[in-house]
Short mmCIF file of N, CA and C in Angstrom, two decimals:
data_model
loop_
_atom_site.label_atom_id
_atom_site.label_comp_id
_atom_site.label_asym_id
_atom_site.label_seq_id
_atom_site.Cartn_x
_atom_site.Cartn_y
_atom_site.Cartn_z
N MET A 2 7.87 11.40 -11.61
CA MET A 2 7.50 10.35 -12.53
C MET A 2 6.43 9.46 -11.88
N GLU A 3 5.28 9.32 -12.54
CA GLU A 3 4.21 8.46 -12.06
C GLU A 3 4.54 7.01 -12.36
N ARG A 4 4.13 6.12 -11.45
CA ARG A 4 4.38 4.70 -11.64
C ARG A 4 3.14 3.91 -11.29
N SER A 5 3.04 2.74 -11.86
CA SER A 5 1.93 1.85 -11.49
C SER A 5 2.17 1.37 -10.06
N GLY A 6 1.18 0.74 -9.50
CA GLY A 6 1.29 0.28 -8.12
C GLY A 6 2.12 -0.97 -7.93
N ALA A 7 2.56 -1.62 -9.01
CA ALA A 7 3.32 -2.87 -8.87
C ALA A 7 4.61 -2.67 -8.07
N ALA A 8 5.32 -1.60 -8.33
CA ALA A 8 6.56 -1.33 -7.59
C ALA A 8 6.26 -1.07 -6.12
N LEU A 9 5.14 -0.40 -5.83
CA LEU A 9 4.76 -0.16 -4.45
C LEU A 9 4.44 -1.47 -3.76
N ALA A 10 3.71 -2.36 -4.41
CA ALA A 10 3.39 -3.66 -3.83
C ALA A 10 4.67 -4.42 -3.49
N GLU A 11 5.69 -4.32 -4.34
CA GLU A 11 6.98 -4.97 -4.07
C GLU A 11 7.66 -4.36 -2.84
N ARG A 12 7.65 -3.03 -2.75
CA ARG A 12 8.25 -2.37 -1.57
C ARG A 12 7.51 -2.74 -0.29
N ILE A 13 6.19 -2.83 -0.37
CA ILE A 13 5.40 -3.24 0.80
C ILE A 13 5.82 -4.64 1.23
N ALA A 14 5.95 -5.56 0.28
CA ALA A 14 6.35 -6.93 0.59
C ALA A 14 7.73 -6.95 1.27
N GLU A 15 8.65 -6.11 0.79
CA GLU A 15 9.97 -6.02 1.41
C GLU A 15 9.86 -5.61 2.87
N ARG A 16 9.12 -4.53 3.14
CA ARG A 16 9.00 -4.03 4.51
C ARG A 16 8.30 -5.04 5.40
N ARG A 17 7.28 -5.70 4.88
CA ARG A 17 6.56 -6.68 5.69
C ARG A 17 7.44 -7.88 6.02
N SER A 18 8.45 -8.14 5.19
CA SER A 18 9.37 -9.25 5.46
C SER A 18 10.56 -8.80 6.31
N GLY A 19 10.59 -7.52 6.68
CA GLY A 19 11.63 -7.01 7.57
C GLY A 19 12.84 -6.42 6.88
N VAL A 20 12.78 -6.26 5.57
CA VAL A 20 13.88 -5.63 4.85
C VAL A 20 13.35 -4.41 4.11
N GLY A 21 14.23 -3.73 3.43
CA GLY A 21 13.80 -2.55 2.67
C GLY A 21 13.90 -1.29 3.52
N ASP A 22 13.96 -0.19 2.83
CA ASP A 22 14.14 1.12 3.45
C ASP A 22 12.78 1.80 3.60
N PRO A 23 12.40 2.21 4.82
CA PRO A 23 11.11 2.87 5.00
C PRO A 23 10.97 4.13 4.17
N ARG A 24 12.05 4.88 4.02
CA ARG A 24 11.99 6.11 3.21
C ARG A 24 11.74 5.78 1.74
N ALA A 25 12.33 4.70 1.25
CA ALA A 25 12.10 4.27 -0.13
C ALA A 25 10.64 3.83 -0.30
N LEU A 26 10.09 3.21 0.71
CA LEU A 26 8.68 2.80 0.66
C LEU A 26 7.77 4.02 0.56
N VAL A 27 8.02 5.03 1.38
CA VAL A 27 7.22 6.26 1.33
C VAL A 27 7.39 6.94 -0.02
N GLY A 28 8.61 6.99 -0.53
CA GLY A 28 8.84 7.59 -1.83
C GLY A 28 8.10 6.85 -2.94
N GLU A 29 8.10 5.54 -2.87
CA GLU A 29 7.39 4.75 -3.88
C GLU A 29 5.88 4.99 -3.79
N MET A 30 5.36 5.08 -2.57
CA MET A 30 3.93 5.38 -2.40
C MET A 30 3.60 6.72 -3.04
N ARG A 31 4.45 7.71 -2.83
CA ARG A 31 4.19 9.05 -3.37
C ARG A 31 4.19 9.06 -4.90
N ARG A 32 5.02 8.24 -5.53
CA ARG A 32 5.13 8.19 -6.99
C ARG A 32 4.09 7.29 -7.65
N SER A 33 3.43 6.45 -6.88
CA SER A 33 2.53 5.43 -7.43
C SER A 33 1.13 5.97 -7.66
N VAL A 34 0.52 5.52 -8.73
CA VAL A 34 -0.89 5.79 -8.99
C VAL A 34 -1.68 4.71 -8.26
N LEU A 35 -2.57 5.14 -7.37
CA LEU A 35 -3.39 4.23 -6.59
C LEU A 35 -4.85 4.34 -7.02
N LEU A 36 -5.55 3.24 -6.95
CA LEU A 36 -6.97 3.20 -7.26
C LEU A 36 -7.73 3.37 -5.95
N VAL A 37 -8.50 4.45 -5.86
CA VAL A 37 -9.22 4.79 -4.64
C VAL A 37 -10.71 4.60 -4.90
N PRO A 38 -11.35 3.64 -4.20
CA PRO A 38 -12.78 3.42 -4.42
C PRO A 38 -13.60 4.66 -4.07
N MET A 39 -14.69 4.81 -4.79
CA MET A 39 -15.59 5.94 -4.58
C MET A 39 -16.91 5.45 -4.00
N SER A 40 -17.47 6.25 -3.14
CA SER A 40 -18.82 6.04 -2.62
C SER A 40 -19.58 7.31 -2.96
N GLY A 41 -20.37 7.23 -4.04
CA GLY A 41 -21.00 8.44 -4.56
C GLY A 41 -19.91 9.34 -5.11
N ASP A 42 -19.85 10.57 -4.61
CA ASP A 42 -18.82 11.51 -5.08
C ASP A 42 -17.66 11.64 -4.08
N ARG A 43 -17.57 10.71 -3.13
CA ARG A 43 -16.54 10.78 -2.09
C ARG A 43 -15.60 9.59 -2.18
N LEU A 44 -14.37 9.82 -1.76
CA LEU A 44 -13.40 8.73 -1.68
C LEU A 44 -13.76 7.83 -0.51
N TRP A 45 -13.59 6.56 -0.69
CA TRP A 45 -13.92 5.59 0.35
C TRP A 45 -12.89 5.68 1.47
N SER A 46 -13.36 5.76 2.69
CA SER A 46 -12.49 5.80 3.86
C SER A 46 -13.24 5.20 5.03
N ALA A 47 -12.51 4.93 6.09
CA ALA A 47 -13.10 4.40 7.31
C ALA A 47 -12.28 4.88 8.50
N ARG A 48 -12.93 4.97 9.65
CA ARG A 48 -12.22 5.34 10.88
C ARG A 48 -11.82 4.08 11.64
N LEU A 49 -10.60 4.09 12.11
CA LEU A 49 -10.09 2.99 12.93
C LEU A 49 -9.02 3.56 13.83
N GLY A 50 -9.14 3.33 15.12
CA GLY A 50 -8.13 3.79 16.06
C GLY A 50 -7.97 5.29 16.12
N GLY A 51 -9.07 6.04 15.91
CA GLY A 51 -9.01 7.50 15.97
C GLY A 51 -8.44 8.15 14.72
N VAL A 52 -8.24 7.37 13.66
CA VAL A 52 -7.69 7.89 12.40
C VAL A 52 -8.65 7.54 11.27
N ARG A 53 -8.86 8.49 10.37
CA ARG A 53 -9.62 8.20 9.15
C ARG A 53 -8.61 7.71 8.12
N TRP A 54 -8.86 6.53 7.58
CA TRP A 54 -7.97 5.90 6.61
C TRP A 54 -8.62 5.97 5.24
N VAL A 55 -7.93 6.62 4.30
CA VAL A 55 -8.35 6.64 2.90
C VAL A 55 -7.79 5.36 2.29
N TYR A 56 -8.65 4.60 1.60
CA TYR A 56 -8.23 3.34 1.00
C TYR A 56 -7.67 3.56 -0.40
N GLY A 57 -6.54 2.94 -0.68
CA GLY A 57 -5.94 2.96 -2.01
C GLY A 57 -5.47 1.56 -2.36
N PHE A 58 -5.51 1.24 -3.65
CA PHE A 58 -5.14 -0.10 -4.09
C PHE A 58 -4.12 -0.02 -5.21
N THR A 59 -3.18 -0.95 -5.21
CA THR A 59 -2.08 -0.92 -6.16
C THR A 59 -2.48 -1.38 -7.56
N ASP A 60 -3.58 -2.11 -7.68
CA ASP A 60 -4.04 -2.54 -9.00
C ASP A 60 -5.50 -2.97 -8.92
N GLU A 61 -6.08 -3.29 -10.06
CA GLU A 61 -7.50 -3.67 -10.10
C GLU A 61 -7.78 -4.99 -9.40
N VAL A 62 -6.81 -5.89 -9.35
CA VAL A 62 -6.99 -7.16 -8.66
C VAL A 62 -7.15 -6.91 -7.16
N ALA A 63 -6.29 -6.07 -6.61
CA ALA A 63 -6.38 -5.74 -5.18
C ALA A 63 -7.69 -5.01 -4.88
N LEU A 64 -8.09 -4.11 -5.77
CA LEU A 64 -9.37 -3.40 -5.60
C LEU A 64 -10.53 -4.38 -5.68
N ALA A 65 -10.48 -5.35 -6.56
CA ALA A 65 -11.56 -6.34 -6.70
C ALA A 65 -11.72 -7.17 -5.43
N ARG A 66 -10.61 -7.51 -4.77
CA ARG A 66 -10.71 -8.25 -3.50
C ARG A 66 -11.51 -7.45 -2.48
N PHE A 67 -11.25 -6.16 -2.44
CA PHE A 67 -11.98 -5.27 -1.53
C PHE A 67 -13.45 -5.17 -1.94
N ALA A 68 -13.69 -4.99 -3.24
CA ALA A 68 -15.05 -4.80 -3.75
C ALA A 68 -15.92 -6.01 -3.48
N ARG A 69 -15.35 -7.22 -3.52
CA ARG A 69 -16.14 -8.44 -3.26
C ARG A 69 -16.82 -8.39 -1.90
N HIS A 70 -16.20 -7.71 -0.95
CA HIS A 70 -16.74 -7.64 0.41
C HIS A 70 -17.52 -6.36 0.69
N HIS A 71 -17.33 -5.34 -0.14
CA HIS A 71 -17.91 -4.03 0.18
C HIS A 71 -18.83 -3.43 -0.86
N ALA A 72 -18.78 -3.91 -2.09
CA ALA A 72 -19.65 -3.36 -3.13
C ALA A 72 -21.02 -4.03 -3.01
N PRO A 73 -22.09 -3.26 -3.22
CA PRO A 73 -23.43 -3.84 -3.12
C PRO A 73 -23.70 -4.80 -4.28
N GLY A 74 -24.04 -6.06 -3.94
CA GLY A 74 -24.39 -7.04 -4.97
C GLY A 74 -23.28 -7.23 -5.98
N ASP A 75 -23.68 -7.31 -7.24
CA ASP A 75 -22.71 -7.48 -8.33
C ASP A 75 -22.38 -6.16 -8.99
N GLN A 76 -22.62 -5.07 -8.31
CA GLN A 76 -22.38 -3.74 -8.87
C GLN A 76 -20.87 -3.48 -8.97
N PRO A 77 -20.43 -2.90 -10.07
CA PRO A 77 -19.02 -2.52 -10.16
C PRO A 77 -18.73 -1.39 -9.18
N MET A 78 -17.51 -1.33 -8.73
CA MET A 78 -17.11 -0.27 -7.80
C MET A 78 -16.40 0.82 -8.59
N ASP A 79 -16.93 2.04 -8.51
CA ASP A 79 -16.28 3.17 -9.14
C ASP A 79 -15.02 3.51 -8.35
N TYR A 80 -14.02 4.03 -9.06
CA TYR A 80 -12.80 4.43 -8.38
C TYR A 80 -12.14 5.58 -9.12
N ALA A 81 -11.29 6.27 -8.39
CA ALA A 81 -10.46 7.34 -8.96
C ALA A 81 -9.02 6.85 -8.95
N ALA A 82 -8.26 7.20 -9.96
CA ALA A 82 -6.83 6.89 -10.02
C ALA A 82 -6.09 8.14 -9.58
N LEU A 83 -5.45 8.07 -8.42
CA LEU A 83 -4.78 9.24 -7.85
C LEU A 83 -3.34 8.92 -7.50
N LEU A 84 -2.49 9.87 -7.70
CA LEU A 84 -1.10 9.75 -7.30
C LEU A 84 -1.04 9.72 -5.77
N GLY A 85 -0.24 8.82 -5.22
CA GLY A 85 -0.12 8.73 -3.77
C GLY A 85 0.21 10.06 -3.13
N ALA A 86 1.10 10.83 -3.77
CA ALA A 86 1.45 12.15 -3.23
C ALA A 86 0.23 13.05 -3.13
N ARG A 87 -0.66 12.97 -4.09
CA ARG A 87 -1.86 13.82 -4.04
C ARG A 87 -2.75 13.39 -2.86
N ILE A 88 -2.83 12.11 -2.62
CA ILE A 88 -3.66 11.63 -1.50
C ILE A 88 -3.12 12.16 -0.19
N VAL A 89 -1.82 11.97 0.07
CA VAL A 89 -1.27 12.37 1.38
C VAL A 89 -1.03 13.87 1.50
N ASP A 90 -0.79 14.56 0.38
CA ASP A 90 -0.50 16.00 0.45
C ASP A 90 -1.74 16.87 0.35
N GLU A 91 -2.79 16.40 -0.34
CA GLU A 91 -3.98 17.22 -0.55
C GLU A 91 -5.24 16.65 0.10
N VAL A 92 -5.51 15.37 -0.16
CA VAL A 92 -6.75 14.77 0.34
C VAL A 92 -6.73 14.66 1.86
N VAL A 93 -5.67 14.09 2.40
CA VAL A 93 -5.58 13.88 3.85
C VAL A 93 -5.73 15.20 4.63
N PRO A 94 -4.98 16.26 4.31
CA PRO A 94 -5.16 17.51 5.06
C PRO A 94 -6.56 18.10 4.92
N ALA A 95 -7.19 17.90 3.76
CA ALA A 95 -8.53 18.46 3.54
C ALA A 95 -9.60 17.78 4.38
N LEU A 96 -9.31 16.62 4.94
CA LEU A 96 -10.31 15.91 5.75
C LEU A 96 -10.53 16.58 7.10
N GLY A 97 -9.55 17.37 7.56
CA GLY A 97 -9.73 18.12 8.80
C GLY A 97 -9.73 17.28 10.06
N GLU A 98 -9.18 16.10 9.99
CA GLU A 98 -9.06 15.21 11.15
C GLU A 98 -7.84 14.33 10.92
N PRO A 99 -7.33 13.66 11.96
CA PRO A 99 -6.20 12.77 11.73
C PRO A 99 -6.56 11.74 10.66
N ALA A 100 -5.76 11.68 9.60
CA ALA A 100 -6.05 10.78 8.49
C ALA A 100 -4.76 10.29 7.86
N GLY A 101 -4.83 9.08 7.34
CA GLY A 101 -3.69 8.48 6.67
C GLY A 101 -4.17 7.68 5.47
N LEU A 102 -3.26 6.92 4.90
CA LEU A 102 -3.53 6.14 3.71
C LEU A 102 -3.36 4.66 4.03
N ALA A 103 -4.37 3.85 3.72
CA ALA A 103 -4.31 2.40 3.89
C ALA A 103 -4.27 1.77 2.50
N VAL A 104 -3.20 1.05 2.20
CA VAL A 104 -3.00 0.48 0.87
C VAL A 104 -3.25 -1.02 0.90
N ASP A 105 -4.03 -1.48 -0.07
CA ASP A 105 -4.31 -2.91 -0.28
C ASP A 105 -4.83 -3.61 0.98
N VAL A 106 -5.82 -3.00 1.63
CA VAL A 106 -6.34 -3.53 2.89
C VAL A 106 -6.99 -4.90 2.77
N ALA A 107 -7.39 -5.31 1.58
CA ALA A 107 -8.02 -6.62 1.42
C ALA A 107 -7.02 -7.69 0.96
N THR A 108 -5.75 -7.34 0.91
CA THR A 108 -4.72 -8.28 0.47
C THR A 108 -4.04 -8.86 1.70
N GLU A 109 -4.32 -10.13 1.97
CA GLU A 109 -3.73 -10.78 3.13
C GLU A 109 -2.21 -10.72 3.03
N ASP A 110 -1.57 -10.28 4.07
CA ASP A 110 -0.12 -10.15 4.14
C ASP A 110 0.45 -9.20 3.09
N GLY A 111 -0.38 -8.25 2.59
CA GLY A 111 0.12 -7.33 1.59
C GLY A 111 -0.29 -5.90 1.83
N SER A 112 -0.95 -5.63 2.94
CA SER A 112 -1.41 -4.26 3.20
C SER A 112 -0.32 -3.44 3.88
N MET A 113 -0.49 -2.13 3.80
CA MET A 113 0.44 -1.22 4.48
C MET A 113 -0.33 0.04 4.83
N PHE A 114 -0.12 0.53 6.05
CA PHE A 114 -0.74 1.76 6.51
C PHE A 114 0.32 2.86 6.57
N PHE A 115 -0.03 4.01 6.00
CA PHE A 115 0.83 5.18 6.04
C PHE A 115 0.16 6.18 6.97
N PRO A 116 0.62 6.24 8.23
CA PRO A 116 -0.07 7.02 9.25
C PRO A 116 0.12 8.53 9.08
N PRO A 117 -0.70 9.31 9.79
CA PRO A 117 -0.62 10.77 9.69
C PRO A 117 0.52 11.33 10.54
N VAL A 118 1.74 11.06 10.11
CA VAL A 118 2.92 11.54 10.83
C VAL A 118 3.81 12.33 9.87
N VAL A 119 4.67 13.19 10.47
CA VAL A 119 5.62 13.98 9.69
C VAL A 119 6.47 13.02 8.87
N GLY A 120 6.69 13.37 7.62
CA GLY A 120 7.44 12.52 6.71
C GLY A 120 6.54 11.74 5.78
N ILE A 121 5.26 11.66 6.14
CA ILE A 121 4.29 11.00 5.27
C ILE A 121 3.24 12.00 4.83
N VAL A 122 2.66 12.72 5.78
CA VAL A 122 1.68 13.76 5.45
C VAL A 122 2.31 15.12 5.78
N PRO A 123 1.74 16.21 5.25
CA PRO A 123 2.29 17.53 5.59
C PRO A 123 2.25 17.77 7.10
N GLU A 124 3.20 18.53 7.59
CA GLU A 124 3.28 18.80 9.03
C GLU A 124 1.96 19.33 9.59
N SER A 125 1.24 20.12 8.80
CA SER A 125 -0.03 20.69 9.27
C SER A 125 -1.09 19.62 9.53
N ALA A 126 -0.92 18.43 8.95
CA ALA A 126 -1.89 17.34 9.13
C ALA A 126 -1.33 16.20 9.98
N ALA A 127 -0.09 16.34 10.43
CA ALA A 127 0.57 15.27 11.18
C ALA A 127 0.22 15.33 12.67
N VAL A 128 -0.06 14.19 13.25
CA VAL A 128 -0.40 14.13 14.66
C VAL A 128 0.83 14.30 15.55
N ASP A 129 2.01 14.13 14.97
CA ASP A 129 3.24 14.26 15.74
C ASP A 129 4.01 15.53 15.43
N ALA A 130 3.36 16.51 14.80
CA ALA A 130 4.03 17.76 14.46
C ALA A 130 4.59 18.40 15.72
N GLY A 131 5.82 18.85 15.64
CA GLY A 131 6.46 19.52 16.77
C GLY A 131 7.16 18.60 17.72
N GLU A 132 6.99 17.30 17.59
CA GLU A 132 7.67 16.34 18.46
C GLU A 132 9.04 16.03 17.88
N ALA A 133 9.93 15.45 18.70
CA ALA A 133 11.22 15.01 18.20
C ALA A 133 10.96 13.95 17.13
N GLN A 134 11.64 14.09 15.99
CA GLN A 134 11.38 13.21 14.85
C GLN A 134 12.41 12.10 14.74
N GLY A 135 11.93 10.93 14.41
CA GLY A 135 12.79 9.81 14.09
C GLY A 135 12.43 9.33 12.71
N VAL A 136 12.95 8.22 12.32
CA VAL A 136 12.61 7.63 11.02
C VAL A 136 11.39 6.75 11.21
N TRP A 137 10.38 6.98 10.36
CA TRP A 137 9.19 6.14 10.41
C TRP A 137 9.57 4.78 9.86
N ALA A 138 9.25 3.73 10.59
CA ALA A 138 9.56 2.39 10.13
C ALA A 138 8.43 1.44 10.36
#
């Protein structure tokens, strides 16, 4: 079942405040439709800390905060609406490098990073594949 990003934003707020279940957060991310800015025909991403982060936003307000700082002039920012599961299961592995999902990066105290680890991305794209697994938190 696809869901808007509002429920994901709520789960992110829970985790950032120290409560909530990390597995429920990942599940909500996978079910949520995220707005991913486009640069030409490519999804917007950036490298930080040796990881390529694909940017996704829970709603147009969160995307607009990002666009104010990154869109040229007063130009509207094109975006794709993608299911979180599609981003982490298909887009991330196709990048061919360590990659994860960064949600609501322009929202102060509201962002969340989903790193390229088992349980979030497919094992073939996880940087910790083959290691002893714990719960991502």
